[in-house]
GROMACS .gro file of C-alpha atoms in nm:
model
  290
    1UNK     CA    1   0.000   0.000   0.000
    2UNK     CA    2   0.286   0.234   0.084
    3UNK     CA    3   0.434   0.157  -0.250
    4UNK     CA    4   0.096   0.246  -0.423
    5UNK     CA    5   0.065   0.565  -0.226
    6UNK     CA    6   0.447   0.648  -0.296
    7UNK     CA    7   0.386   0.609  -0.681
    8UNK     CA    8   0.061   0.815  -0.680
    9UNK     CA    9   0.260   1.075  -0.531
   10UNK     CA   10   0.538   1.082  -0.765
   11UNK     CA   11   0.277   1.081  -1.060
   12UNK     CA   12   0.123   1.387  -0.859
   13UNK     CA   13   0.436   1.580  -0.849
   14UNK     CA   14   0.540   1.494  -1.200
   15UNK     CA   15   0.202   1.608  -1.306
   16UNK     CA   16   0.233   1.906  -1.108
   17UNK     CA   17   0.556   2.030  -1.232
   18UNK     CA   18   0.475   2.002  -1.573
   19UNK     CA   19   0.138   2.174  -1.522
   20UNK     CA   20   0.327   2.566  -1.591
   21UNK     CA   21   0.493   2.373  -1.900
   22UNK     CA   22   0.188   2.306  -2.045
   23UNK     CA   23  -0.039   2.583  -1.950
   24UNK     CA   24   0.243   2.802  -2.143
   25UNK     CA   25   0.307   2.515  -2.415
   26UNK     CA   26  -0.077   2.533  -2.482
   27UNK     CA   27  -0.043   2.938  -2.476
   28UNK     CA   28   0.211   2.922  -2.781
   29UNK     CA   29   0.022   2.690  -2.979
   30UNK     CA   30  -0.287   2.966  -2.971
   31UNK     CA   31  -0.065   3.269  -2.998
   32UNK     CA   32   0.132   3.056  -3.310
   33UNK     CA   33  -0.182   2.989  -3.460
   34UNK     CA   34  -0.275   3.305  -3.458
   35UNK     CA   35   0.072   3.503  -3.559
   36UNK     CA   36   0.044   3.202  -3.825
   37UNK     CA   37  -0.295   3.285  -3.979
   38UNK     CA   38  -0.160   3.675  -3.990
   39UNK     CA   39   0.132   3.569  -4.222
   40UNK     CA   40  -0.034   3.389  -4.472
   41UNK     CA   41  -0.325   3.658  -4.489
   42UNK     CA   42  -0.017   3.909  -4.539
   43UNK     CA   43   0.108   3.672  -4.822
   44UNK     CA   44  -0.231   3.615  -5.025
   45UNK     CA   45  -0.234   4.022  -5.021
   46UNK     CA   46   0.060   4.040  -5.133
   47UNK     CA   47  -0.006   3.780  -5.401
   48UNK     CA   48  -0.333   3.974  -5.508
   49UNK     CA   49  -0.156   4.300  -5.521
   50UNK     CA   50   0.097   4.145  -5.767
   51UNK     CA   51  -0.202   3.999  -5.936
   52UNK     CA   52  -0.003   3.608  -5.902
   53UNK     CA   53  -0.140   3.358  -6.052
   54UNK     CA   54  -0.423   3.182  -5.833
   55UNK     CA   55  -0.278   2.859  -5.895
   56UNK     CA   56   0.093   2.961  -5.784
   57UNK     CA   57  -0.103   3.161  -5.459
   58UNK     CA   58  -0.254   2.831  -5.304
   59UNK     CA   59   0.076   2.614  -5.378
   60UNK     CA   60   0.296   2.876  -5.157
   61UNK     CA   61   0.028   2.925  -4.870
   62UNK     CA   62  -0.010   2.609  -4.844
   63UNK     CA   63   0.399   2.485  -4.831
   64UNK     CA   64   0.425   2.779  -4.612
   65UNK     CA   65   0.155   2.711  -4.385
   66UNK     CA   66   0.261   2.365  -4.361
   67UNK     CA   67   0.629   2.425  -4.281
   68UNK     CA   68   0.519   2.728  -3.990
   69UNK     CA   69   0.270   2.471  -3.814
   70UNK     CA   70   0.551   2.210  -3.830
   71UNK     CA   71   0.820   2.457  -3.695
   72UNK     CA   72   0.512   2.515  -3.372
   73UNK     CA   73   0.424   2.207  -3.365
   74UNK     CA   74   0.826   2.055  -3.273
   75UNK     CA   75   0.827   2.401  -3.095
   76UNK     CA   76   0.575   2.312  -2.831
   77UNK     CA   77   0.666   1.964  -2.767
   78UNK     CA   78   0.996   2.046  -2.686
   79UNK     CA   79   0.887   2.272  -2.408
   80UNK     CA   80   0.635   2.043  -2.285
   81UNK     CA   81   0.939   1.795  -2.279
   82UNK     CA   82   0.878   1.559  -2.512
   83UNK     CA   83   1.203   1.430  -2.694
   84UNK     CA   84   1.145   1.562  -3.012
   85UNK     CA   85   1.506   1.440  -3.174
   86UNK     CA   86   1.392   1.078  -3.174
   87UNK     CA   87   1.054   1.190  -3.332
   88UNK     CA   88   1.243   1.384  -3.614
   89UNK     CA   89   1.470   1.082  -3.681
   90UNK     CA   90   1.127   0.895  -3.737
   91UNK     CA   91   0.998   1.142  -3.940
   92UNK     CA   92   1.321   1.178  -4.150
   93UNK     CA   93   1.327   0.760  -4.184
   94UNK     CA   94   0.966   0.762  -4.291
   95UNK     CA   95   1.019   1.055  -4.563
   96UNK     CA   96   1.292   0.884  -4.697
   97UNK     CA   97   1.059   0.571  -4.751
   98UNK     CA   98   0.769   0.746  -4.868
   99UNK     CA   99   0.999   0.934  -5.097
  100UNK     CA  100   1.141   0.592  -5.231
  101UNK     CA  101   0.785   0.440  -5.293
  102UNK     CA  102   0.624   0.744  -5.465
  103UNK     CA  103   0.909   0.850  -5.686
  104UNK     CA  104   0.671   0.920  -6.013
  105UNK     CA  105   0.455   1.150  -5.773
  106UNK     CA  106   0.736   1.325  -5.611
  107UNK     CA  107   0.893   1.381  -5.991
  108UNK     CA  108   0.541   1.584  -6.043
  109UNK     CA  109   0.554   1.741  -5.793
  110UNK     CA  110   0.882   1.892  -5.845
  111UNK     CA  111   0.742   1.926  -6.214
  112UNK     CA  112   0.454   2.131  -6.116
  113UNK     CA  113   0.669   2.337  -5.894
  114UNK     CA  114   0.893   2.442  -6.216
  115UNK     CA  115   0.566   2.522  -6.382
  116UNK     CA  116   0.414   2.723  -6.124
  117UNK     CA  117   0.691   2.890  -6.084
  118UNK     CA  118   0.877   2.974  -6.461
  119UNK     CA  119   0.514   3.001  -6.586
  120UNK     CA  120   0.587   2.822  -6.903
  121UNK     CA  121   0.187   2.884  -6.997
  122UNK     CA  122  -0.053   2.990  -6.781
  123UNK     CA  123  -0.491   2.888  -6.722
  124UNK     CA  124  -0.689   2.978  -7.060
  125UNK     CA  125  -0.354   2.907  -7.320
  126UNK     CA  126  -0.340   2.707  -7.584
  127UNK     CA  127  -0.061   2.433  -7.573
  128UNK     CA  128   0.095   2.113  -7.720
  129UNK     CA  129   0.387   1.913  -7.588
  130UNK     CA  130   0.650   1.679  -7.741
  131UNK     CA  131   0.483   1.389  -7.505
  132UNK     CA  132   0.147   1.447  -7.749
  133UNK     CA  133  -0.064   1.650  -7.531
  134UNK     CA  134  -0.264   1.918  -7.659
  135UNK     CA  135  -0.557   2.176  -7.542
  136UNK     CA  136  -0.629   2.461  -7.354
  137UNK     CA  137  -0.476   2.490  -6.985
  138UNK     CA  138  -0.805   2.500  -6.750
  139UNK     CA  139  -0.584   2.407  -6.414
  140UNK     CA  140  -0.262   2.332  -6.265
  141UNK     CA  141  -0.264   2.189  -5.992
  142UNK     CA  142   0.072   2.041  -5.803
  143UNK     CA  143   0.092   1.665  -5.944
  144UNK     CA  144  -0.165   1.751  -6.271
  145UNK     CA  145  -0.224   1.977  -6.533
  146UNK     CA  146  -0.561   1.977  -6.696
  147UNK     CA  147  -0.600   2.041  -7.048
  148UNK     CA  148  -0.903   2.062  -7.258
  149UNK     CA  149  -0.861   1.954  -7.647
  150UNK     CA  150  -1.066   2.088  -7.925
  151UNK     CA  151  -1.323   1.786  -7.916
  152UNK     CA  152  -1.417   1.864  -7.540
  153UNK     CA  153  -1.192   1.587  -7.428
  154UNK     CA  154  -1.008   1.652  -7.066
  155UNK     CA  155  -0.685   1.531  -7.056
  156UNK     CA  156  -0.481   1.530  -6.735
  157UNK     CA  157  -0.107   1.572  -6.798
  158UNK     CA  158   0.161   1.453  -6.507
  159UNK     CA  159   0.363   1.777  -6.467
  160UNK     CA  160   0.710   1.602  -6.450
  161UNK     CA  161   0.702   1.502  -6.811
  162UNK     CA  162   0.543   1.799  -6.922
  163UNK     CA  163   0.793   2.015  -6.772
  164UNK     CA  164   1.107   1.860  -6.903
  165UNK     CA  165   0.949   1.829  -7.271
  166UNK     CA  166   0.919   2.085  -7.558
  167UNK     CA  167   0.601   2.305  -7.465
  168UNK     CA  168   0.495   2.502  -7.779
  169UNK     CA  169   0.233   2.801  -7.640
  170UNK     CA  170  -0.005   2.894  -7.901
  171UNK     CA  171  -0.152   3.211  -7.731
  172UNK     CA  172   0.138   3.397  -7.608
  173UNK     CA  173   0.189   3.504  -7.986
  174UNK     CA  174  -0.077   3.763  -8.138
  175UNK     CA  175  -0.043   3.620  -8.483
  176UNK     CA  176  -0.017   3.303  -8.675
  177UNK     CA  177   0.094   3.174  -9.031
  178UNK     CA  178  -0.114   2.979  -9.246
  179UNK     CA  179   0.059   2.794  -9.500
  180UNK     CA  180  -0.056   2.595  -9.780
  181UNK     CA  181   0.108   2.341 -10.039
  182UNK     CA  182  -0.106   2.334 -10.342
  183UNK     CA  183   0.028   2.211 -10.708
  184UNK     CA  184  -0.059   2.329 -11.006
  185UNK     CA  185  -0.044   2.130 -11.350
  186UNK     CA  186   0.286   2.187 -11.549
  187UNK     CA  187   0.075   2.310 -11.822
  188UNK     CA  188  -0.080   2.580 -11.594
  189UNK     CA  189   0.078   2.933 -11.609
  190UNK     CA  190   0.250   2.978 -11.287
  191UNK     CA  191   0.234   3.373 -11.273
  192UNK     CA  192  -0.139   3.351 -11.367
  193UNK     CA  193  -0.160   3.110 -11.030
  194UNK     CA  194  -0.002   3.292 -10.818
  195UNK     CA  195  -0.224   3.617 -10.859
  196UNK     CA  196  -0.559   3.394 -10.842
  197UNK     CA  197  -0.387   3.332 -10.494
  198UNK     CA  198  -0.278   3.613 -10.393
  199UNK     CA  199  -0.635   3.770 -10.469
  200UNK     CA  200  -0.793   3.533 -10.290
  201UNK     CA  201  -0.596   3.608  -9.951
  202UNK     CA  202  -0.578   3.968 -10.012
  203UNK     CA  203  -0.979   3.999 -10.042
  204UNK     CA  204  -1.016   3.854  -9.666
  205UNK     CA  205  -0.999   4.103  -9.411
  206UNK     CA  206  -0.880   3.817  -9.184
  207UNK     CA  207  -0.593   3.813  -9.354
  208UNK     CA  208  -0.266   4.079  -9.266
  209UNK     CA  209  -0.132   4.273  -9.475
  210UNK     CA  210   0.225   4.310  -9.314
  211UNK     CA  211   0.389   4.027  -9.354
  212UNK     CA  212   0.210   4.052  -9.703
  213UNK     CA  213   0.080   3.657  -9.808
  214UNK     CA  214   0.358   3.509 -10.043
  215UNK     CA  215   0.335   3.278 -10.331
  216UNK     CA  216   0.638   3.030 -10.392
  217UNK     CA  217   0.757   2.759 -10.613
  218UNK     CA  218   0.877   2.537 -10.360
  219UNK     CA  219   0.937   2.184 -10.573
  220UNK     CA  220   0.885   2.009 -10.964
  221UNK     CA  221   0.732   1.702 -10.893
  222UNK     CA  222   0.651   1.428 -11.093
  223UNK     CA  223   0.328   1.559 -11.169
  224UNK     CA  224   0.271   1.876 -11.071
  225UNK     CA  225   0.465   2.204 -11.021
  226UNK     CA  226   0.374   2.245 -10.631
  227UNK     CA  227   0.359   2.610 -10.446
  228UNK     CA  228   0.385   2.680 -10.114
  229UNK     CA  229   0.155   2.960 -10.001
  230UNK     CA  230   0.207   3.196  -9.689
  231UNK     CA  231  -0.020   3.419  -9.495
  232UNK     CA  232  -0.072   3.542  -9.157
  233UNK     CA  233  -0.376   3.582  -8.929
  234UNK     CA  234  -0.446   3.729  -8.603
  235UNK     CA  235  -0.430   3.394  -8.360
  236UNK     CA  236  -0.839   3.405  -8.249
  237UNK     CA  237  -0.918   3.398  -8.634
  238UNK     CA  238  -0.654   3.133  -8.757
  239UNK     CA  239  -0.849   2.832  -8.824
  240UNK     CA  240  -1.148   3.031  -8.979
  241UNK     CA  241  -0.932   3.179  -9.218
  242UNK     CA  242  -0.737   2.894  -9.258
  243UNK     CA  243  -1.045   2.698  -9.369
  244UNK     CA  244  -1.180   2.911  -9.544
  245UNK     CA  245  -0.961   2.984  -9.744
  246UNK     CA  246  -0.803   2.668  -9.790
  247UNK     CA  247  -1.128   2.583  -9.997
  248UNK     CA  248  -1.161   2.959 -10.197
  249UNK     CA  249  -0.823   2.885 -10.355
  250UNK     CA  250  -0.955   2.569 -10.472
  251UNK     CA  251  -1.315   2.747 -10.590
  252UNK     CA  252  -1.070   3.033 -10.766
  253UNK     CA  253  -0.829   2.803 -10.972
  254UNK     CA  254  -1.112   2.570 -11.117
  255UNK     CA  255  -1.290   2.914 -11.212
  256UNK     CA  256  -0.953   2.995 -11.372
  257UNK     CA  257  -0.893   2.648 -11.543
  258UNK     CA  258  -0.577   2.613 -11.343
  259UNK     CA  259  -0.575   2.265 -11.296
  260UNK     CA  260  -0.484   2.053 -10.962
  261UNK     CA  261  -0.344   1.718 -11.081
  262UNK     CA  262  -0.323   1.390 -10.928
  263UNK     CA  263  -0.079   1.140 -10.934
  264UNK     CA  264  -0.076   0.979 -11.254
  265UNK     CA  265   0.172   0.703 -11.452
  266UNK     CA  266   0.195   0.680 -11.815
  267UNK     CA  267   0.241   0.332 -11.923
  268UNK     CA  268   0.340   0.260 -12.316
  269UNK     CA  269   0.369  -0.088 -12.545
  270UNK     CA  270   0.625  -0.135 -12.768
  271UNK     CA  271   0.635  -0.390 -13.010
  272UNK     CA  272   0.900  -0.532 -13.098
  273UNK     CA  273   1.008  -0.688 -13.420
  274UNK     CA  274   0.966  -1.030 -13.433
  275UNK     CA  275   0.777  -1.123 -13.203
  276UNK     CA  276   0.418  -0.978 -13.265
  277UNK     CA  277   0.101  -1.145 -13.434
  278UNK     CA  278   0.157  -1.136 -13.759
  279UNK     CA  279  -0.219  -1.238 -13.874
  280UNK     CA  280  -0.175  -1.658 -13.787
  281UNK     CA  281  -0.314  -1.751 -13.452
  282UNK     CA  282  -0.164  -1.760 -13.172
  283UNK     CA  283  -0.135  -2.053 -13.033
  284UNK     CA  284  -0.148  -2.422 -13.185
  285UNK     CA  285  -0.103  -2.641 -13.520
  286UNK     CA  286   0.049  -2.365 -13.801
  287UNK     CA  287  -0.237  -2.253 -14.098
  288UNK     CA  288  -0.240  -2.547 -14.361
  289UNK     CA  289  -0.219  -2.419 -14.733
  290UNK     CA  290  -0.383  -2.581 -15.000
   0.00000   0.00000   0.00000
């Protein structure tokens, strides 16, 4: 019994003593909270007075956040008097582990952070990759970047790949060039061609005048002398114009009888002496004469 009572009154003590500890441990954690909430409100106005993207915003509040709660977090338990080097040994092991078994995650991750950070294209572009995505950026998040394609399709894109491939931005340009490859007969006058053309573009408003559209022999085929045509548009009215007139230039050299041939091969018999029907039959028993 005295044991009992001896042990109760160590547990009392202990308890006791650590009672000021705690009071003030648990007075840190509110005041850390609160000086914590105050930072990242002072960050997100910073972020909207730089007008950063939304996307980029969240990501730092919330690594930010995350790191300052950790920092309180160790902070208090250490001046409750928990151990806290044995706990961050722990937590170190099992990071390295997770780290090892989600690899392909953690390689997004660090892709998305590139991306949210050197802003390669931003929500509402117009992209492709070398890796074969393509469509218009609706959200990045940290591990995925949502596209949608021209069909309606979403397509959800890991960030490490597409941040270490070739990212080609279609709206951070104001204009585009439309280029055609068209061939014209060898028996069609090429000069007369090239100013059915050249009318054509010139008589859609669409089209720019500086660069002016160009006209171009650009090889003799087999069959067909082919051109290579160049215009530009502004970007929002590129594939209208493209199109367009893609099928006017066709309309405007039949109307010209400038003819668009197709492949063709020219095959030819030759006789040859000796050894062509010379009125008998062909086959069998040789013609009997009387």
């Amino acid at each position: 019994m005295e044991k009992i009572e001896l042990a109760l009154d160590h547990i009392i003590e202990a308890v006791l003593s650590r009672i000021p500890s705690v009071v003030l441990g648990i007075l840190i954690l509110i005041a850390g909270s609160w000086l914590i909430g105050l930072i990242l409100r002072i960050i997100r106005k910073r972020f909207e007075r730089r007008s950063v993207d939304l996307s980029l915003r969240d990501f730092v509040a919330s690594i930010v956040k995350f790191i300052l709660y950790t920092m309180l977090i160790l902070s208090v338990a250490s001046m409750v008097g928990i151990q806290t080097t044995s706990f961050v040994a722990v937590l170190g092991a099992a990071s390295l582990s997770i780290g090892l078994a989600l690899q392909g995650s953690l390689s997004n991750f660090a892709g998305g952070v590139l991306i949210l950070l050197f802003r390669p294209f931003r929500v509402g572009d117009y992209v492709s990759s070398a890796s074969g995505a393509a469509g218009t950026i609706e959200k990045i998040d940290i591990l995925y970047t949502t596209m949608r394609t021209s069909d309606g399709i979403a397509v959800f894109a890991p960030n490490g790949p597409l941040a270490n491939t070739v990212i080609t931005n279609y709206s951070s340009i104001t204009k585009r060039r439309l280029e055609y490859k068209i061939g014209i007969a060898y028996e069609s006058n090429i000069k007369e061609a090239r100013e059915v053309i050249l009318k054509v573009l010139n008589d859609d408003y669409r089209i720019m005048g500086t660069p002016k559209p160009e006209v171009r022999v650009s090889e003799l085929a087999d069959s067909a002398v082919n051109l290579v045509i160049w215009a530009w548009a502004p970007k929002e009215q590129f594939w209208e114009a493209y199109y367009e007139n893609f099928e006017r230039i066709k309309l405007a050299l039949d109307a010209n009888n400038i003819t668009i041939p197709y492949p063709q091969q020219e095959m030819r018999i030759v006789n040859v002496p000796g050894t062509g029907d010379s009125g008998g039959s062909l086959g069998g028993d040789p013609p009997v004469t009387p």
